[in-house]
Structures are given as C-alpha cells and as structure tokens.
PDB file of C-alpha atoms in Angstrom:
ATOM      1  CA  ALA A   1      71.800 119.461 102.988  1.00  0.00           C
ATOM      2  CA  GLY A   2      68.414 119.630 104.598  1.00  0.00           C
ATOM      3  CA  GLN A   3      67.913 123.371 105.204  1.00  0.00           C
ATOM      4  CA  ARG A   4      70.356 125.649 103.392  1.00  0.00           C
ATOM      5  CA  ILE A   5      73.477 125.862 101.274  1.00  0.00           C
ATOM      6  CA  TYR A   6      75.475 129.077 101.034  1.00  0.00           C
ATOM      7  CA  LEU A   7      78.258 129.133  98.456  1.00  0.00           C
ATOM      8  CA  ALA A   8      80.698 131.934  97.688  1.00  0.00           C
ATOM      9  CA  SER A   9      83.487 131.627  95.156  1.00  0.00           C
ATOM     10  CA  TYR A  10      85.797 133.957  93.303  1.00  0.00           C
ATOM     11  CA  ILE A  11      86.000 131.689  90.239  1.00  0.00           C
ATOM     12  CA  PHE A  12      83.231 129.219  89.383  1.00  0.00           C
ATOM     13  CA  LYS A  13      84.077 127.692  86.016  1.00  0.00           C
ATOM     14  CA  THR A  14      81.407 126.240  83.764  1.00  0.00           C
ATOM     15  CA  ASP A  15      83.426 123.154  82.880  1.00  0.00           C
ATOM     16  CA  GLU A  16      82.457 119.580  83.811  1.00  0.00           C
ATOM     17  CA  THR A  17      83.116 120.123  87.541  1.00  0.00           C
ATOM     18  CA  GLY A  18      81.268 123.438  87.594  1.00  0.00           C
ATOM     19  CA  LYS A  19      78.264 121.902  85.853  1.00  0.00           C
ATOM     20  CA  GLN A  20      78.247 119.060  88.415  1.00  0.00           C
ATOM     21  CA  PHE A  21      78.154 121.677  91.187  1.00  0.00           C
ATOM     22  CA  ILE A  22      75.261 123.475  89.487  1.00  0.00           C
ATOM     23  CA  LYS A  23      73.338 120.199  89.112  1.00  0.00           C
ATOM     24  CA  SER A  24      73.875 119.354  92.800  1.00  0.00           C
ATOM     25  CA  LEU A  25      72.702 122.833  93.833  1.00  0.00           C
ATOM     26  CA  GLN A  26      69.680 122.525  91.556  1.00  0.00           C
ATOM     27  CA  ASP A  27      68.832 119.112  93.041  1.00  0.00           C
ATOM     28  CA  ALA A  28      69.090 120.544  96.571  1.00  0.00           C
ATOM     29  CA  ALA A  29      66.839 123.482  95.680  1.00  0.00           C
ATOM     30  CA  GLY A  30      64.361 120.997  94.198  1.00  0.00           C
ATOM     31  CA  ARG A  31      64.232 119.266  97.612  1.00  0.00           C
ATOM     32  CA  GLY A  32      63.294 122.582  99.233  1.00  0.00           C
ATOM     33  CA  VAL A  33      66.784 123.512 100.445  1.00  0.00           C
ATOM     34  CA  GLU A  34      67.497 127.256 100.479  1.00  0.00           C
ATOM     35  CA  VAL A  35      70.409 127.826  98.074  1.00  0.00           C
ATOM     36  CA  CYS A  36      72.301 131.116  97.678  1.00  0.00           C
ATOM     37  CA  VAL A  37      75.365 131.454  95.453  1.00  0.00           C
ATOM     38  CA  LEU A  38      77.633 134.500  95.480  1.00  0.00           C
ATOM     39  CA  ILE A  39      80.124 134.947  92.645  1.00  0.00           C
ATOM     40  CA  ASP A  40      82.679 137.724  92.344  1.00  0.00           C
ATOM     41  CA  GLY A  41      81.900 140.068  89.437  1.00  0.00           C
ATOM     42  CA  ALA A  42      85.437 139.822  88.046  1.00  0.00           C
ATOM     43  CA  GLY A  43      85.959 136.164  88.891  1.00  0.00           C
ATOM     44  CA  GLU A  44      82.925 135.151  86.831  1.00  0.00           C
ATOM     45  CA  LEU A  45      84.752 136.328  83.711  1.00  0.00           C
ATOM     46  CA  TYR A  46      87.185 133.385  83.881  1.00  0.00           C
ATOM     47  CA  SER A  47      84.747 131.062  82.114  1.00  0.00           C
ATOM     48  CA  LEU A  48      82.280 131.122  79.251  1.00  0.00           C
ATOM     49  CA  PRO A  49      79.409 130.787  79.371  1.00  0.00           C
ATOM     50  CA  ARG A  50      79.323 132.771  82.594  1.00  0.00           C
ATOM     51  CA  VAL A  51      78.241 130.743  85.599  1.00  0.00           C
ATOM     52  CA  THR A  52      75.577 133.315  86.464  1.00  0.00           C
ATOM     53  CA  ARG A  53      73.881 132.517  83.159  1.00  0.00           C
ATOM     54  CA  LEU A  54      73.794 128.794  83.973  1.00  0.00           C
ATOM     55  CA  LEU A  55      72.655 129.454  87.549  1.00  0.00           C
ATOM     56  CA  ALA A  56      69.797 131.621  86.256  1.00  0.00           C
ATOM     57  CA  LYS A  57      68.818 128.901  83.773  1.00  0.00           C
ATOM     58  CA  ALA A  58      68.792 126.395  86.662  1.00  0.00           C
ATOM     59  CA  LYS A  59      66.698 128.860  88.743  1.00  0.00           C
ATOM     60  CA  ILE A  60      69.309 128.958  91.503  1.00  0.00           C
ATOM     61  CA  PRO A  61      69.350 132.203  93.517  1.00  0.00           C
ATOM     62  CA  HIS A  62      72.660 133.934  92.899  1.00  0.00           C
ATOM     63  CA  ALA A  63      74.288 137.338  92.931  1.00  0.00           C
ATOM     64  CA  ARG A  64      77.416 138.993  91.577  1.00  0.00           C
ATOM     65  CA  PHE A  65      79.698 140.716  94.076  1.00  0.00           C
ATOM     66  CA  ILE A  66      80.435 144.165  92.580  1.00  0.00           C
ATOM     67  CA  PRO A  67      79.953 143.299  88.905  1.00  0.00           C
ATOM     68  CA  LEU A  68      82.135 145.139  86.415  1.00  0.00           C
ATOM     69  CA  ARG A  69      80.140 147.628  84.308  1.00  0.00           C
ATOM     70  CA  LEU A  70      81.039 150.260  81.783  1.00  0.00           C
ATOM     71  CA  ILE A  71      77.698 152.133  81.956  1.00  0.00           C
ATOM     72  CA  PRO A  72      77.385 153.453  84.578  1.00  0.00           C
ATOM     73  CA  PRO A  73      81.079 152.965  85.299  1.00  0.00           C
ATOM     74  CA  SER A  74      81.784 150.487  88.074  1.00  0.00           C
ATOM     75  CA  LEU A  75      85.364 149.377  87.774  1.00  0.00           C
ATOM     76  CA  HIS A  76      86.239 148.383  91.333  1.00  0.00           C
ATOM     77  CA  LEU A  77      89.118 146.201  90.230  1.00  0.00           C
ATOM     78  CA  ASN A  78      90.759 146.357  93.636  1.00  0.00           C
ATOM     79  CA  LEU A  79      87.592 145.554  95.631  1.00  0.00           C
ATOM     80  CA  ARG A  80      87.014 141.868  94.976  1.00  0.00           C
ATOM     81  CA  ASN A  81      85.614 139.015  97.007  1.00  0.00           C
ATOM     82  CA  HIS A  82      88.140 136.198  96.953  1.00  0.00           C
ATOM     83  CA  ARG A  83      86.345 134.171  99.623  1.00  0.00           C
ATOM     84  CA  LYS A  84      85.725 130.525  98.963  1.00  0.00           C
ATOM     85  CA  LEU A  85      82.976 129.403 101.321  1.00  0.00           C
ATOM     86  CA  LEU A  86      80.526 126.532 101.312  1.00  0.00           C
ATOM     87  CA  ILE A  87      78.269 126.321 104.348  1.00  0.00           C
ATOM     88  CA  VAL A  88      75.768 123.481 104.707  1.00  0.00           C
ATOM     89  CA  ASP A  89      72.916 123.789 107.220  1.00  0.00           C
ATOM     90  CA  GLY A  90      75.074 125.992 109.446  1.00  0.00           C
ATOM     91  CA  LYS A  91      76.858 122.856 110.660  1.00  0.00           C
ATOM     92  CA  THR A  92      79.538 122.015 108.088  1.00  0.00           C
ATOM     93  CA  GLY A  93      81.755 124.520 106.348  1.00  0.00           C
ATOM     94  CA  PHE A  94      84.397 124.352 103.665  1.00  0.00           C
ATOM     95  CA  THR A  95      86.912 127.114 103.075  1.00  0.00           C
ATOM     96  CA  GLY A  96      90.405 127.614 101.746  1.00  0.00           C
ATOM     97  CA  GLY A  97      91.957 128.540  98.457  1.00  0.00           C
ATOM     98  CA  MET A  98      90.143 126.316  95.961  1.00  0.00           C
ATOM     99  CA  ASN A  99      87.933 127.856  93.332  1.00  0.00           C
ATOM    100  CA  ILE A 100      85.395 125.693  91.504  1.00  0.00           C
ATOM    101  CA  GLY A 101      86.621 124.043  88.323  1.00  0.00           C
ATOM    102  CA  SER A 102      88.096 120.863  86.906  1.00  0.00           C
ATOM    103  CA  HIS A 103      91.618 122.293  87.183  1.00  0.00           C
ATOM    104  CA  HIS A 104      91.289 121.839  90.981  1.00  0.00           C
ATOM    105  CA  VAL A 105      90.453 118.127  90.726  1.00  0.00           C
ATOM    106  CA  ALA A 106      93.419 115.965  91.777  1.00  0.00           C
ATOM    107  CA  ASP A 107      92.733 113.063  89.392  1.00  0.00           C
ATOM    108  CA  ARG A 108      92.852 114.680  85.963  1.00  0.00           C
ATOM    109  CA  HIS A 109      94.292 111.767  83.949  1.00  0.00           C
ATOM    110  CA  GLY A 110      97.899 112.927  83.977  1.00  0.00           C
ATOM    111  CA  LYS A 111      97.165 116.661  83.889  1.00  0.00           C
ATOM    112  CA  THR A 112      98.670 118.712  86.682  1.00  0.00           C
ATOM    113  CA  PRO A 113      95.962 120.155  88.939  1.00  0.00           C
ATOM    114  CA  VAL A 114      96.171 123.456  90.759  1.00  0.00           C
ATOM    115  CA  ILE A 115      97.574 122.641  94.188  1.00  0.00           C
ATOM    116  CA  ASP A 116      95.584 124.469  96.831  1.00  0.00           C
ATOM    117  CA  MET A 117      94.472 123.967 100.416  1.00  0.00           C
ATOM    118  CA  HIS A 118      90.841 123.604 101.425  1.00  0.00           C
ATOM    119  CA  PHE A 119      89.385 122.581 104.760  1.00  0.00           C
ATOM    120  CA  ARG A 120      86.236 120.898 106.047  1.00  0.00           C
ATOM    121  CA  LEU A 121      85.193 122.498 109.326  1.00  0.00           C
ATOM    122  CA  THR A 122      82.606 121.795 112.010  1.00  0.00           C
ATOM    123  CA  GLY A 123      81.804 123.486 115.296  1.00  0.00           C
ATOM    124  CA  PRO A 124      81.403 127.169 116.219  1.00  0.00           C
ATOM    125  CA  VAL A 125      83.691 128.400 113.438  1.00  0.00           C
ATOM    126  CA  VAL A 126      81.005 127.399 110.899  1.00  0.00           C
ATOM    127  CA  THR A 127      78.689 130.030 112.384  1.00  0.00           C
ATOM    128  CA  GLN A 128      81.393 132.629 111.744  1.00  0.00           C
ATOM    129  CA  LEU A 129      81.777 131.481 108.126  1.00  0.00           C
ATOM    130  CA  GLU A 130      78.016 131.673 107.731  1.00  0.00           C
ATOM    131  CA  GLN A 131      77.976 135.202 109.155  1.00  0.00           C
ATOM    132  CA  ALA A 132      80.700 136.260 106.700  1.00  0.00           C
ATOM    133  CA  PHE A 133      78.600 134.896 103.838  1.00  0.00           C
ATOM    134  CA  ALA A 134      75.461 136.590 105.215  1.00  0.00           C
ATOM    135  CA  GLU A 135      77.246 139.966 105.374  1.00  0.00           C
ATOM    136  CA  ASP A 136      78.521 139.632 101.796  1.00  0.00           C
ATOM    137  CA  TRP A 137      75.075 138.507 100.570  1.00  0.00           C
ATOM    138  CA  HIS A 138      73.402 141.469 102.283  1.00  0.00           C
ATOM    139  CA  PHE A 139      75.994 143.888 100.887  1.00  0.00           C
ATOM    140  CA  THR A 140      75.450 142.508  97.387  1.00  0.00           C
ATOM    141  CA  THR A 141      71.676 141.987  97.329  1.00  0.00           C
ATOM    142  CA  GLY A 142      70.277 144.079 100.171  1.00  0.00           C
ATOM    143  CA  ARG A 143      68.570 140.914 101.456  1.00  0.00           C
ATOM    144  CA  ARG A 144      69.273 138.952 104.617  1.00  0.00           C
ATOM    145  CA  VAL A 145      69.695 135.201 104.889  1.00  0.00           C
ATOM    146  CA  GLN A 146      69.109 132.924 107.849  1.00  0.00           C
ATOM    147  CA  THR A 147      72.136 132.068 109.968  1.00  0.00           C
ATOM    148  CA  SER A 148      72.799 129.808 112.926  1.00  0.00           C
ATOM    149  CA  ALA A 149      74.062 132.717 115.019  1.00  0.00           C
ATOM    150  CA  PRO A 150      72.311 133.150 118.371  1.00  0.00           C
ATOM    151  CA  ASP A 151      69.997 136.178 118.514  1.00  0.00           C
ATOM    152  CA  ASP A 152      72.367 137.975 120.888  1.00  0.00           C
ATOM    153  CA  CYS A 153      75.344 137.458 118.554  1.00  0.00           C
ATOM    154  CA  THR A 154      75.705 140.582 116.457  1.00  0.00           C
ATOM    155  CA  VAL A 155      78.484 141.784 114.246  1.00  0.00           C
ATOM    156  CA  PRO A 156      79.687 145.293 115.148  1.00  0.00           C
ATOM    157  CA  ALA A 157      78.773 147.975 112.604  1.00  0.00           C
ATOM    158  CA  GLY A 158      82.239 149.491 112.618  1.00  0.00           C
ATOM    159  CA  PRO A 159      85.251 150.308 114.767  1.00  0.00           C
ATOM    160  CA  ALA A 160      84.550 151.157 118.389  1.00  0.00           C
ATOM    161  CA  ALA A 161      84.731 154.842 119.209  1.00  0.00           C
TER     162      ALA A 161
END
C-alpha cells in the first residue's frame, strides 16, 4: 500500500495471524499510509485480548461498529456488520467470508481450517467496496475517509420518492 488501507472485519482474532495483520498495518501506518480498521462490536468479543486494545496500543486508527454496552444500554444484537473488506489504495479489494484468525489459514499442521471463500478483486468494483467501507466508517465515527469515487458519484440518501 502506498496511500490507504481500509479494513473491516466481523471477527479479528488476536492469535498469531491476527498479530501479523496488526504488525503489517502498523508498518504501513509508519510509512505514512492512511489506515482505518472497523471491527464489529460483537465480533470483537471472540478473542482476548480484544483486537481494539492491540490496535490502540499499535496506534492504528480503529472503530467499533455498534459496540455492546450495558450502560447506557446498547444491545443491538441483530444489527451487526458482518462485512469482510480489505481495500488497498482504492485499486485492489478483498472480500468474502473469511474473518481474520489462524483458524482460516489452510496450512495449520494437520488441523482442519475453516473453509470459506474470499476473493481478490480489481477494477470498478473496488470503488464500490471502498464506498461501502466509507459509509460504515462514517456511520460509526462521524468522520469521512477518502475514496476513489469520482466527485459526481454519490450514494443516494434513501429510497426514491
């Protein structure tokens, strides 16, 4: 990556694979790459320590999509972000069903990995993935991120009347 990395995941485990991801993101940020990581507020509970703690320690910008809270109550159990997106410089995108964790690695020394599909994409569809991330980031943080979308490409605010 030379400009930006946007990553969204439902589950981002803090095992060996997760820590390798964090290190790579930290290295990219150290090179001046804009890095934004979005983790689902329920999905982050699948691993201890929580990935948001390790991301904060690594000084990687991140946010929790609708975190679960008891005070004030915020138990939106049915409103989750299950997207798995990785967009690099608005040119290469990865999406599919894989969360981040060692259990998704195919070569696990005889252990059975989770079998899931994930795709590497290029072309105009990457701009659409980036826009989806940008909308989720704005919803979660109130801040906007740069996208590769042309200035005249806007996402409708709601259904047409």
